[in-house]
Amino acid sequence: MSLSMSEKIRILLRRKKMTITDLADILDTSRQNLTNKLNRDNFTEKELQQIAKVLQCDFEGFFIFEDGSKI
């Protein structure tokens, strides 16, 4: 079973004992804007990297070819 990016972010927030409001404040956005993004599961790669940095983890978003090369 594959989790959506929003589900993964919510799990990370629970593990870090943070709320959506906490994350929104750190990212300098509104709670409503972040909630909307979570509900739509609509994040840019840059936003995901920022979220990972705030939550003190790595985000790796790339495609891997059969030869092991990545983009």
XYZ file of N, CA and C in Angstrom:
213
model
N 0.843 -1.179 0.000
C 0.000 0.000 0.000
C 0.892 1.247 0.000
N 0.666 2.114 -0.950
C 1.463 3.321 -1.079
C 0.752 4.502 -0.412
N 1.503 5.272 0.352
C 0.945 6.443 1.025
C 1.089 7.670 0.139
N 0.116 8.562 0.219
C 0.243 9.830 -0.496
C 1.271 10.699 0.224
N 1.754 11.715 -0.449
C 2.731 12.612 0.162
C 2.115 13.301 1.380
N 0.853 13.665 1.289
C 0.174 14.310 2.418
C 0.108 13.382 3.629
N -0.169 12.109 3.386
C -0.208 11.146 4.492
C 1.174 11.019 5.132
N 2.196 11.016 4.314
C 3.562 10.925 4.839
C 3.905 12.147 5.681
N 3.503 13.335 5.214
C 3.767 14.562 5.971
C 3.029 14.529 7.299
N 1.804 14.081 7.299
C 1.020 13.996 8.551
C 1.674 13.019 9.538
N 2.213 11.916 9.033
C 2.911 10.953 9.891
C 4.159 11.601 10.486
N 4.911 12.305 9.638
C 6.108 13.005 10.124
C 5.748 14.028 11.200
N 4.663 14.766 10.987
C 4.236 15.757 11.984
C 3.928 15.087 13.319
N 3.228 13.963 13.276
C 2.918 13.240 14.526
C 4.194 12.770 15.208
N 5.132 12.242 14.439
C 6.394 11.762 15.020
C 7.196 12.892 15.649
N 7.107 14.078 15.045
C 7.847 15.238 15.552
C 7.031 16.030 16.582
N 5.819 15.533 16.876
C 4.922 16.196 17.831
C 4.678 17.657 17.439
N 4.410 17.848 16.154
C 4.128 19.172 15.608
C 2.724 19.184 15.021
N 2.149 20.365 14.968
C 0.840 20.534 14.341
C 1.022 21.141 12.956
N -0.057 21.128 12.200
C -0.046 21.779 10.898
C 0.234 23.269 11.077
N -0.331 23.841 12.118
C -0.099 25.263 12.405
C 1.369 25.527 12.688
N 2.012 24.654 13.467
C 3.445 24.801 13.749
C 4.244 24.814 12.450
N 3.959 23.852 11.592
C 4.687 23.743 10.327
C 4.412 24.958 9.449
N 3.161 25.376 9.366
C 2.802 26.537 8.549
C 3.543 27.783 9.032
N 3.604 27.970 10.337
C 4.302 29.138 10.893
C 5.779 29.136 10.494
N 6.424 27.991 10.616
C 7.843 27.892 10.277
C 8.065 28.123 8.776
N 7.122 27.652 7.958
C 7.236 27.807 6.507
C 6.762 29.183 6.038
N 6.314 30.000 6.981
C 5.831 31.355 6.679
C 4.649 31.337 5.714
N 3.701 30.459 6.002
C 2.460 30.384 5.237
C 1.319 30.256 6.238
N 0.108 30.337 5.762
C -1.032 30.219 6.676
C -1.377 28.749 6.911
N -2.005 28.490 8.032
C -2.467 27.133 8.329
C -3.447 26.689 7.253
N -4.320 27.603 6.830
C -5.321 27.276 5.814
C -4.668 26.892 4.490
N -3.648 27.629 4.083
C -2.954 27.314 2.839
C -2.307 25.934 2.912
N -1.642 25.644 4.025
C -1.000 24.338 4.175
C -2.041 23.224 4.235
N -3.128 23.460 4.939
C -4.206 22.462 5.007
C -4.764 22.181 3.615
N -4.959 23.238 2.826
C -5.455 23.051 1.455
C -4.482 22.214 0.629
N -3.186 22.489 0.756
C -2.182 21.714 0.025
C -2.207 20.251 0.462
N -2.361 20.033 1.777
C -2.430 18.659 2.284
C -3.689 17.959 1.757
N -4.803 18.659 1.735
C -6.048 18.049 1.259
C -5.997 17.727 -0.227
N -5.308 18.564 -0.998
C -5.188 18.335 -2.445
C -3.986 17.465 -2.792
N -3.110 17.244 -1.801
C -1.860 16.517 -2.023
C -1.094 17.179 -3.168
N -0.893 18.491 -3.018
C -0.348 19.319 -4.089
C 0.856 20.106 -3.589
N 2.049 19.524 -3.735
C 3.282 20.150 -3.279
C 4.304 20.181 -4.396
N 5.069 21.260 -4.462
C 6.192 21.296 -5.394
C 7.369 20.570 -4.737
N 8.344 20.218 -5.543
C 9.537 19.570 -4.994
C 10.242 20.506 -4.014
N 10.265 21.795 -4.329
C 10.892 22.778 -3.445
C 10.177 22.815 -2.089
N 8.861 22.789 -2.097
C 8.108 22.786 -0.838
C 8.399 21.529 -0.023
N 8.496 20.396 -0.700
C 8.787 19.147 -0.004
C 10.180 19.179 0.611
N 11.129 19.782 -0.081
C 12.472 19.917 0.474
C 12.461 20.832 1.699
N 11.679 21.909 1.650
C 11.570 22.815 2.800
C 10.929 22.104 3.985
N 9.892 21.338 3.727
C 9.215 20.595 4.793
C 10.177 19.592 5.418
N 10.923 18.888 4.583
C 11.895 17.918 5.091
C 12.930 18.597 5.976
N 13.399 19.751 5.553
C 14.397 20.479 6.346
C 13.824 20.854 7.709
N 12.604 21.378 7.724
C 11.945 21.761 8.979
C 11.759 20.541 9.880
N 11.394 19.407 9.280
C 11.129 18.194 10.059
C 12.393 17.368 10.286
N 13.531 17.921 9.921
C 14.841 17.325 10.155
C 14.962 15.915 9.562
N 14.617 15.841 8.282
C 14.794 14.584 7.562
C 15.175 14.914 6.127
N 15.500 13.909 5.355
C 15.880 14.094 3.963
C 14.686 13.821 3.060
N 14.621 14.549 1.970
C 13.633 14.272 0.924
C 14.399 13.992 -0.351
N 14.121 12.866 -0.967
C 14.761 12.500 -2.226
C 13.674 12.278 -3.257
N 13.543 13.216 -4.172
C 12.522 13.088 -5.206
C 13.158 13.062 -6.574
N 13.312 11.877 -7.121
C 13.888 11.750 -8.451
C 13.440 10.448 -9.096
N 13.669 10.372 -10.378
C 13.387 9.151 -11.136
C 14.691 8.392 -11.314
N 14.627 7.078 -11.183
C 15.825 6.239 -11.301
C 15.684 5.344 -12.535
N 16.646 5.446 -13.416
C 16.657 4.621 -14.619
C 17.222 3.242 -14.321
N 17.039 2.322 -15.240
C 17.524 0.950 -15.069
C 19.025 0.896 -14.833
N 19.764 1.846 -15.422
C 21.214 1.856 -15.249
C 21.647 2.526 -13.943
N 20.673 2.962 -13.142
C 20.975 3.564 -11.856
C 21.104 5.079 -11.877
N 21.095 5.671 -13.062
C 21.182 7.122 -13.144
C 19.867 7.754 -12.674
N 19.981 8.966 -12.153
C 18.825 9.646 -11.556
C 18.631 11.018 -12.163
N 17.370 11.435 -12.232
C 17.068 12.821 -12.584
C 15.997 13.331 -11.627
